[in-house]
mmCIF file of C-alpha atoms in Angstrom:
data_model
loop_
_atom_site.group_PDB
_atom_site.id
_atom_site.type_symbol
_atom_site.label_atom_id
_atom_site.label_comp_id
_atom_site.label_asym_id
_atom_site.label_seq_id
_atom_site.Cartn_x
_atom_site.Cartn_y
_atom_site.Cartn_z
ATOM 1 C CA UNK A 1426 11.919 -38.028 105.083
ATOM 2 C CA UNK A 1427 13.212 -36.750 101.594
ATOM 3 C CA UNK A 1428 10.523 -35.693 99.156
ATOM 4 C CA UNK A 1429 10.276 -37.660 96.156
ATOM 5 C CA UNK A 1430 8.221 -36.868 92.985
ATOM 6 C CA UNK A 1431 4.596 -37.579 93.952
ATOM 7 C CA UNK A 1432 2.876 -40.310 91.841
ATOM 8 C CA UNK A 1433 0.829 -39.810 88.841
ATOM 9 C CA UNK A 1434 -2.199 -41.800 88.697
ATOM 10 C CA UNK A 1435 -4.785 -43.104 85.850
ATOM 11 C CA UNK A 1436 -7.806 -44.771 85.688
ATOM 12 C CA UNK A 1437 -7.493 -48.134 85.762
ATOM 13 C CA UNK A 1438 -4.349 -47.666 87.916
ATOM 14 C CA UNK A 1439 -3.189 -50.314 90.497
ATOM 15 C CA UNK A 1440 -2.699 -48.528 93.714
ATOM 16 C CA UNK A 1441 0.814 -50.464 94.796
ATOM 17 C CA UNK A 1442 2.920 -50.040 97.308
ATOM 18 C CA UNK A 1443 5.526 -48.065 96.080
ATOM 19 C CA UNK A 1444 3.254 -44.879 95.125
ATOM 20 C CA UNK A 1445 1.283 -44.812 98.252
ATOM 21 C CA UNK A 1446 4.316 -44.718 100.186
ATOM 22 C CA UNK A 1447 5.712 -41.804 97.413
ATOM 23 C CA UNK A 1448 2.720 -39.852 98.925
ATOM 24 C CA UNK A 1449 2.910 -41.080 103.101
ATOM 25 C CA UNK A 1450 6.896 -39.087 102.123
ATOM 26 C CA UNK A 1451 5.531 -36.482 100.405
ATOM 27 C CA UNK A 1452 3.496 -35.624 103.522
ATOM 28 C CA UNK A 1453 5.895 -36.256 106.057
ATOM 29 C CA UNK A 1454 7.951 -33.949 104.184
ATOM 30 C CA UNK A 1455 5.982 -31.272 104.204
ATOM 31 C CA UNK A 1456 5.151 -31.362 107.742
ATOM 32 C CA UNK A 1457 8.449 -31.416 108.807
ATOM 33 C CA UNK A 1458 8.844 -28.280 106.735
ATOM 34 C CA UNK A 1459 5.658 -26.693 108.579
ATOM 35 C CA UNK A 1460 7.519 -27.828 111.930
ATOM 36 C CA UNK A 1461 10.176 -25.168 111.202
ATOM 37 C CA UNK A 1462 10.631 -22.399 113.260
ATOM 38 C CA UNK A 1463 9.670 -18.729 112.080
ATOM 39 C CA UNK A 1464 13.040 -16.307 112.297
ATOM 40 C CA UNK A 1465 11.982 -12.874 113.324
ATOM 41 C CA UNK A 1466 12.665 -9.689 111.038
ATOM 42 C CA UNK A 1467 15.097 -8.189 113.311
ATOM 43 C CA UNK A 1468 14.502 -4.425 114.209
ATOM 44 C CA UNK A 1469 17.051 -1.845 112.814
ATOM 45 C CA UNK A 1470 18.061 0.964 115.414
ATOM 46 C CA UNK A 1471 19.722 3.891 114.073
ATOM 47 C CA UNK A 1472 21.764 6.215 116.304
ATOM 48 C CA UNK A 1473 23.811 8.284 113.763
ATOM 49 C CA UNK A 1474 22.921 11.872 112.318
ATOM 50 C CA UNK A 1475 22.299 12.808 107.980
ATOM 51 C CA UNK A 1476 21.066 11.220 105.185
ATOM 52 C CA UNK A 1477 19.480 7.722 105.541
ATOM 53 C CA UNK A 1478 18.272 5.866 102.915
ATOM 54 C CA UNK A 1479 20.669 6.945 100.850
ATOM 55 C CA UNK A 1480 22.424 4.921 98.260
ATOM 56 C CA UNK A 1481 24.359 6.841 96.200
ATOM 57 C CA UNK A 1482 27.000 5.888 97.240
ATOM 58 C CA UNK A 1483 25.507 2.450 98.130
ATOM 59 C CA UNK A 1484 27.931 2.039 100.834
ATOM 60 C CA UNK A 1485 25.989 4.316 103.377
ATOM 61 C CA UNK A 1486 23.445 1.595 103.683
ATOM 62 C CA UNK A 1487 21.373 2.490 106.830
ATOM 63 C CA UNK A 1488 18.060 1.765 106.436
ATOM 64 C CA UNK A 1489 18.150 -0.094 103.224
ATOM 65 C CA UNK A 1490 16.820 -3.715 102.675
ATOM 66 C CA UNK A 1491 16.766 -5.342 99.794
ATOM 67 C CA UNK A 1492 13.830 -7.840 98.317
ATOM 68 C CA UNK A 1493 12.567 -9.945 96.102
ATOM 69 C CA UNK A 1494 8.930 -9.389 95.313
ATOM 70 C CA UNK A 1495 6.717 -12.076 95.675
ATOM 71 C CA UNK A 1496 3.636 -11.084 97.864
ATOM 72 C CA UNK A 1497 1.082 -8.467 97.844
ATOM 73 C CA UNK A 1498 1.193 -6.336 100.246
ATOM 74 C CA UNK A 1499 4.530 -4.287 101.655
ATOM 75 C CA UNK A 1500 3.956 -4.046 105.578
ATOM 76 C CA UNK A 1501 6.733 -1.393 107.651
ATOM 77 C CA UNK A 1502 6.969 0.072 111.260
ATOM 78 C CA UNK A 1503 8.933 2.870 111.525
ATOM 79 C CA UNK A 1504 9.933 4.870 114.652
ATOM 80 C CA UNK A 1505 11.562 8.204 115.851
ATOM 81 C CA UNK A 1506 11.982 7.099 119.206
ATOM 82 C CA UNK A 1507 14.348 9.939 119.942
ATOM 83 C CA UNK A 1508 15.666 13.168 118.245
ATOM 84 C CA UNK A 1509 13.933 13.529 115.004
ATOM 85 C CA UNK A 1510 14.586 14.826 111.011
ATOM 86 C CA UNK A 1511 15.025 18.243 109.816
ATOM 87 C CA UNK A 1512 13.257 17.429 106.325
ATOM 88 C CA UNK A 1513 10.657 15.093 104.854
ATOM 89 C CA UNK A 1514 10.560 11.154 106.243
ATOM 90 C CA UNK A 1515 9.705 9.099 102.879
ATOM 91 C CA UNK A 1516 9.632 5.724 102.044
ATOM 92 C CA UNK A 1517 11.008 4.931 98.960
ATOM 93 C CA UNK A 1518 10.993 1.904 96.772
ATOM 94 C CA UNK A 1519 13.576 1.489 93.709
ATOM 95 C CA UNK A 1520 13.609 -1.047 91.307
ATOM 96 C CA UNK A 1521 16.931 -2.705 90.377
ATOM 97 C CA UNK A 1522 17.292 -3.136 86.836
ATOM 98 C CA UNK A 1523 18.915 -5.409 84.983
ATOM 99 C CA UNK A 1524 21.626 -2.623 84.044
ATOM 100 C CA UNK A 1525 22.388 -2.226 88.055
ATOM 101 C CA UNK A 1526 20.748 1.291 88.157
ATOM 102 C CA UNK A 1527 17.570 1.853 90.328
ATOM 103 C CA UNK A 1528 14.467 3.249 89.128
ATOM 104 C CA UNK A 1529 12.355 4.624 92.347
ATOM 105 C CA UNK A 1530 8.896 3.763 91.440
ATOM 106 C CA UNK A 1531 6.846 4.991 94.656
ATOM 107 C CA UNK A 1532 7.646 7.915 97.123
ATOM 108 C CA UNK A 1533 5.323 7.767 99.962
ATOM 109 C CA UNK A 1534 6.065 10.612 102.501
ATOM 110 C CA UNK A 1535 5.724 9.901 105.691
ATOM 111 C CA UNK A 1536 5.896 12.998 107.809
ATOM 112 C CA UNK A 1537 7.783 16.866 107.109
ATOM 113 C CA UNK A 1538 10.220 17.220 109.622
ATOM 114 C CA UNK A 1539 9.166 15.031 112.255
ATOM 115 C CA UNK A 1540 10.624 14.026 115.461
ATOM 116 C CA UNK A 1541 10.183 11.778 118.734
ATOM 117 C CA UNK A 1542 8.251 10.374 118.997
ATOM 118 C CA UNK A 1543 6.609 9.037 115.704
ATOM 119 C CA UNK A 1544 5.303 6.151 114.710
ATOM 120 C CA UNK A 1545 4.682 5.220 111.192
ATOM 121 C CA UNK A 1546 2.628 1.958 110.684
ATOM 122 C CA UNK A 1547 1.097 1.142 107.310
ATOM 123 C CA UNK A 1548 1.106 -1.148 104.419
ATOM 124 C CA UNK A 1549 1.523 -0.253 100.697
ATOM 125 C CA UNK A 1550 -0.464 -2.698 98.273
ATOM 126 C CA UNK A 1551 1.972 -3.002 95.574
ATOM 127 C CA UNK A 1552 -0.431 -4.391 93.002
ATOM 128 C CA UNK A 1553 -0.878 -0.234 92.555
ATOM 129 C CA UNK A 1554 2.782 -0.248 91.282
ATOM 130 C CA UNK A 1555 2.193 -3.530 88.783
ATOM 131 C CA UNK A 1556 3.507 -1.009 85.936
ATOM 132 C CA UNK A 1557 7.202 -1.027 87.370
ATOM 133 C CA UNK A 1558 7.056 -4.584 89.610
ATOM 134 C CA UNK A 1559 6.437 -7.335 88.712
ATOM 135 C CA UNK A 1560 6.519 -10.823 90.255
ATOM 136 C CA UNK A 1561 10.560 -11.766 90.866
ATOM 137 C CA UNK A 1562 11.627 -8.234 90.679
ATOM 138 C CA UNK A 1563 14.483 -7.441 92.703
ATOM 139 C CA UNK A 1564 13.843 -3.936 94.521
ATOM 140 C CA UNK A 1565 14.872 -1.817 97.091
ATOM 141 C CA UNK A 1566 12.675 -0.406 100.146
ATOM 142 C CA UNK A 1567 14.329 2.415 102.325
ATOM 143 C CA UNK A 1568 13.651 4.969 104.218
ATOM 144 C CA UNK A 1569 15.267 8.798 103.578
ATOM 145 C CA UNK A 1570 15.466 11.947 105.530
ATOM 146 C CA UNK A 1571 17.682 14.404 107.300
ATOM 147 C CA UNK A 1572 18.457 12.651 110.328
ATOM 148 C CA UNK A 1573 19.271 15.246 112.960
ATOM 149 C CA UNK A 1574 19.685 13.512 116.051
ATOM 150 C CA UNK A 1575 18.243 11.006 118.158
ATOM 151 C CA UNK A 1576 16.853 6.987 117.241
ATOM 152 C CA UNK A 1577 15.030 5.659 114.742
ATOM 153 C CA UNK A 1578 13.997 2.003 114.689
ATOM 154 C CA UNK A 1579 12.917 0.147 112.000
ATOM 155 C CA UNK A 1580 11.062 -2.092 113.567
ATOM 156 C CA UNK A 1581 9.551 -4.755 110.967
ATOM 157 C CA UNK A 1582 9.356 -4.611 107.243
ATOM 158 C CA UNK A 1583 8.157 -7.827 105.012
ATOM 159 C CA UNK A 1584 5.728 -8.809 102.074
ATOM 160 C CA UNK A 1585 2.828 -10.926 103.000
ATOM 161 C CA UNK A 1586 -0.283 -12.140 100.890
ATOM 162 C CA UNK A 1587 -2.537 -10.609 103.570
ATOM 163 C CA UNK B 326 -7.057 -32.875 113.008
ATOM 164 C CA UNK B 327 -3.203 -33.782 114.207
ATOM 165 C CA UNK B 328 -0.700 -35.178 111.678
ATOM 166 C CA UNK B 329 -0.964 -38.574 111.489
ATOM 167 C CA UNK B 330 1.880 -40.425 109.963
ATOM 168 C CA UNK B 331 1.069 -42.027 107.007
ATOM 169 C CA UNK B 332 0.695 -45.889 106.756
ATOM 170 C CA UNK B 333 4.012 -47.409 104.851
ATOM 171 C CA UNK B 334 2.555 -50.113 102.444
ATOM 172 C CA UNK B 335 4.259 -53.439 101.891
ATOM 173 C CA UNK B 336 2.694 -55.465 98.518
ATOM 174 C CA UNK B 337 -0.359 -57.278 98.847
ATOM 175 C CA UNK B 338 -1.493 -54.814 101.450
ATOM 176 C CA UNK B 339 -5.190 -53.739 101.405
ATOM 177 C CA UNK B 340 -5.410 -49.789 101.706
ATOM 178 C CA UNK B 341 -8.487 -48.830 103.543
ATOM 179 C CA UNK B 342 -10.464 -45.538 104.226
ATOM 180 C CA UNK B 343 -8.324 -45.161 107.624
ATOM 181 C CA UNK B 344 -5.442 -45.216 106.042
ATOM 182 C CA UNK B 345 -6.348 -42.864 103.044
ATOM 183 C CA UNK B 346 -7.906 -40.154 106.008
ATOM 184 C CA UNK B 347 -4.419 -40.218 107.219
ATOM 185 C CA UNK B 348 -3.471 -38.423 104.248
ATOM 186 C CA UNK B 349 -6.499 -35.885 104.442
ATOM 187 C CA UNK B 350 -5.599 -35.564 108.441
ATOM 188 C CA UNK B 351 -2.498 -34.732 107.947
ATOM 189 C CA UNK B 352 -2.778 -32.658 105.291
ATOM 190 C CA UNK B 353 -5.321 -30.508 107.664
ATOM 191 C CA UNK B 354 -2.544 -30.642 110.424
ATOM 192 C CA UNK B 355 0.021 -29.028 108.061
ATOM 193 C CA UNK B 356 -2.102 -26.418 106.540
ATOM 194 C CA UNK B 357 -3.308 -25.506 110.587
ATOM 195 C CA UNK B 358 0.247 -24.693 111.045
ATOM 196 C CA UNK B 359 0.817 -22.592 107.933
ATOM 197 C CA UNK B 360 -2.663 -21.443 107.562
ATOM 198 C CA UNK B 361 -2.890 -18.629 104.568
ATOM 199 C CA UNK B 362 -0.174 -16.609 105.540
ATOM 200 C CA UNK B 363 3.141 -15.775 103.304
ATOM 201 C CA UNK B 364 5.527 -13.897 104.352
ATOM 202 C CA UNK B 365 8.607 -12.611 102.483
ATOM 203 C CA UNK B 366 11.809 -11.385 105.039
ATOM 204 C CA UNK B 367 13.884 -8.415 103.704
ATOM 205 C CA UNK B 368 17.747 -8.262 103.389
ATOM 206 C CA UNK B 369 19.354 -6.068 104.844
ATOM 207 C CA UNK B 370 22.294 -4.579 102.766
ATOM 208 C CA UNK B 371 25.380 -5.190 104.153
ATOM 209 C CA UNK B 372 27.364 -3.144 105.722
ATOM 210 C CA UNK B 373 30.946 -4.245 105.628
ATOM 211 C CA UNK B 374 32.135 -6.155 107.969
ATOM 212 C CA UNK B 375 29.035 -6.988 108.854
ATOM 213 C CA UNK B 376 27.902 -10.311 107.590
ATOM 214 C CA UNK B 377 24.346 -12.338 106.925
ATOM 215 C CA UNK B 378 24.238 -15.474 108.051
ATOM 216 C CA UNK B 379 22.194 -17.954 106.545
ATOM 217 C CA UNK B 380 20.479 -21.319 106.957
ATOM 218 C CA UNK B 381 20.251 -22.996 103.720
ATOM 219 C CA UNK B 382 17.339 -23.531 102.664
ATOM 220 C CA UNK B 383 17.355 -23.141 99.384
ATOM 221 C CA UNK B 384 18.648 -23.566 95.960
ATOM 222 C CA UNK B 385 19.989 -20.424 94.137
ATOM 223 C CA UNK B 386 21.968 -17.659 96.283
ATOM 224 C CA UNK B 387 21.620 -14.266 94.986
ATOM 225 C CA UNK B 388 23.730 -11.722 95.841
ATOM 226 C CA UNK B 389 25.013 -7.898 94.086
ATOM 227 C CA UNK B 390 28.872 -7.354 93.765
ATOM 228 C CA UNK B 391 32.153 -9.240 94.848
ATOM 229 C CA UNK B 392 32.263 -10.917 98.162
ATOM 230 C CA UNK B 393 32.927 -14.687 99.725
ATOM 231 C CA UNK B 394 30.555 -17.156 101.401
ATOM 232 C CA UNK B 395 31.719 -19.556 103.537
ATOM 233 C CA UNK B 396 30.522 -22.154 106.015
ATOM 234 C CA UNK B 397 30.449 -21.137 110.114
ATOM 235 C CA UNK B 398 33.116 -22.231 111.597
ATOM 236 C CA UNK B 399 34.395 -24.228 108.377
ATOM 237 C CA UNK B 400 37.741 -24.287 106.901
ATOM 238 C CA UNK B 401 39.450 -22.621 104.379
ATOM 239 C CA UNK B 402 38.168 -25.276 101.696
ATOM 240 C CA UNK B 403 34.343 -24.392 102.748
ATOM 241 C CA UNK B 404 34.906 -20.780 101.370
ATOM 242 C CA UNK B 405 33.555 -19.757 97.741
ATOM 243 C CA UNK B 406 34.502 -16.231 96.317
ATOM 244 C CA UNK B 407 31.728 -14.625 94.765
ATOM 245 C CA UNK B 408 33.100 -12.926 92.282
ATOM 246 C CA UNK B 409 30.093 -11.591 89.890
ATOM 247 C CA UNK B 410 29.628 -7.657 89.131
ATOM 248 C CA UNK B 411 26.616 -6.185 89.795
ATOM 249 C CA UNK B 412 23.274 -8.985 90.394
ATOM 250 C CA UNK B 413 24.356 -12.595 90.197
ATOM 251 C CA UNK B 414 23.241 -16.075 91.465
ATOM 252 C CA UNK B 415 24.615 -18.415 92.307
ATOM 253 C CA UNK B 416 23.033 -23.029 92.112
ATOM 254 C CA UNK B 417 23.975 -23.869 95.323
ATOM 255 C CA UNK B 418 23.527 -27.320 94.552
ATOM 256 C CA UNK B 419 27.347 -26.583 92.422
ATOM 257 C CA UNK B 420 28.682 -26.018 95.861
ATOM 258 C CA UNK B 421 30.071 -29.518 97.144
ATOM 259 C CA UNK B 422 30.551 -29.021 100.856
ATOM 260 C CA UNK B 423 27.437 -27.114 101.649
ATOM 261 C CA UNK B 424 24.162 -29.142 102.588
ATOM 262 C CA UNK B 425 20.411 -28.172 103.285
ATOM 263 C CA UNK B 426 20.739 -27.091 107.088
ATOM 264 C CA UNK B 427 24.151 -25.489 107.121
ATOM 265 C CA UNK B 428 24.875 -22.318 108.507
ATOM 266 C CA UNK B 429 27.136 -20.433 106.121
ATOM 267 C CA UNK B 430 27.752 -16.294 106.509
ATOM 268 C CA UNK B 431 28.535 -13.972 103.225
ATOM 269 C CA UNK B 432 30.659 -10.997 103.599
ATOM 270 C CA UNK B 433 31.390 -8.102 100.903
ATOM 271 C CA UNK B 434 27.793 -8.620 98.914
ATOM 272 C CA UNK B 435 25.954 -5.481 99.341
ATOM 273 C CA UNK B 436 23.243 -8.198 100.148
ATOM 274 C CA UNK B 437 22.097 -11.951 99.742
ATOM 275 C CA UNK B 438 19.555 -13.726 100.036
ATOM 276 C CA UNK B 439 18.318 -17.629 99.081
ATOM 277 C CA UNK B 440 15.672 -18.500 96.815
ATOM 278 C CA UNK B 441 14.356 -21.740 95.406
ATOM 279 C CA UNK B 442 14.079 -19.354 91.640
ATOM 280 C CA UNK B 443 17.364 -18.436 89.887
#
């Protein structure tokens, strides 16, 4: 079923055919949208030693995701499952703005030097950052440190309403 | 309640309360399988040659710096260079061969990810 535009009614309004049926498609629509299977965030293990988090340049990537903010609350796991950092673990949120330069608005630290194993579960209510995001805001989350040896894991990282 | 498919009306049909709770019913079904939860999924920047693959879903692409998209295990024709500096998007509805459901991959982007918002 395609979705349609629903119907608009008024008093005095026949109900025919045609509109009812708008809104049977409407419905089917949207339930065949609810039907659809939930992809997983996929975990991101990290085996190699220095910086992380680090985009200047933006090519050394590791744990560095990219959003669109839309929800809420910001909701990370974040593990030292081996090895461990030889300065401060931070999260770190930059906005993009519209000149391609970043802005980091929030630096949360996580733990000074800490090592395996760790586990670093919270969420961040980004309503306290309203003065640099806003709805549709295109921002980076990522994690820094000193990576000295060992794994890390990111293990899930998303917006959510609750 | 379970979904409940909705009555198809011919003209000169009577509706009637059953018919109408079949809207309600349903509407109860589909909410009990979203409930209040939204969730927004990260990108991951890319990593070249890594690639993100994508279901489409929908309408505006938007991706940072050079890169191409094209359609799992398409041809040549189903491949679109993306050649925008910096933040870009991209109406997906301007791209002729892809359609909601395919499974396309971009490579080069630093990310990418769909939205139905330019």
């Amino acid at each position: 079923m395609a979705r349609v535009n629903p119907p608009t009614f008024a008093d005095g309004n026949i109900l025919s055919a045609a509109k009812l049926n708008q809104l049977g498609a409407d419905i089917a629509f949207l339930y065949g949208i609810a039907r659809t299977p939930i992809a997983p965030f996929s975990g991101h293990v990290y085996t190699a030693n220095g910086q992380i988090g680090d985009i200047n340049p933006v090519t050394n990537v590791s744990m560095v995701w990219w959003g669109r903010h839309t929800e809420r609350y910001l909701h990370y796991l974040f593990t030292i499952d081996s090895g461990g950092y030889s300065n401060t673990l931070r999260l770190v949120l930059s906005k993009v703005n519209a000149d391609q330069s970043t802005t980091d608005f929030a630096t949360i630290d996580l733990a000074g030097t800490p090592s395996a194993p760790a586990e670093f579960e919270d969420s961040v209510d980004l309503n306290s950052y309203s003065a640099h995001l806003s709805i549709d805001d295109f921002y980076m989350v990522r994690f820094t440190g000193a990576k000295s040896s060992g794994v890390s894991v990111c293990r899930y990282l998303f917006e959510a309403n609750i | 309640m379970a979904y409940s498919p909705p009555n198809v009306y011919a003209h000169g049909d009577v509706p009637t309360a059953a018919g109408f709770n079949k809207y309600s019913d349903s509407l109860d079904a589909i909410y009990a399988m979203l409930l209040d939860a939204r969730v927004n999924l990260f990108s991951k920047l890319i990593q070249d040659p890594n690639k993100t693959t994508i279901v489409h879903q929908k309408r505006w692409l938007h991706f940072r710096n050079p890169g191409t998209m094209q359609l799992v295990g398409g041809s040549a024709d189903q491949t679109l260079e993306l050649n925008a500096t910096g933040n870009s998007h991209l109406d997906l509805h301007s791209v002729p061969w892809l359609a909601y459901g395919n499974l396309y991959q971009v490579s080069g982007c630093n990310f990418a990810m769909e939205h139905d918002r330019p």
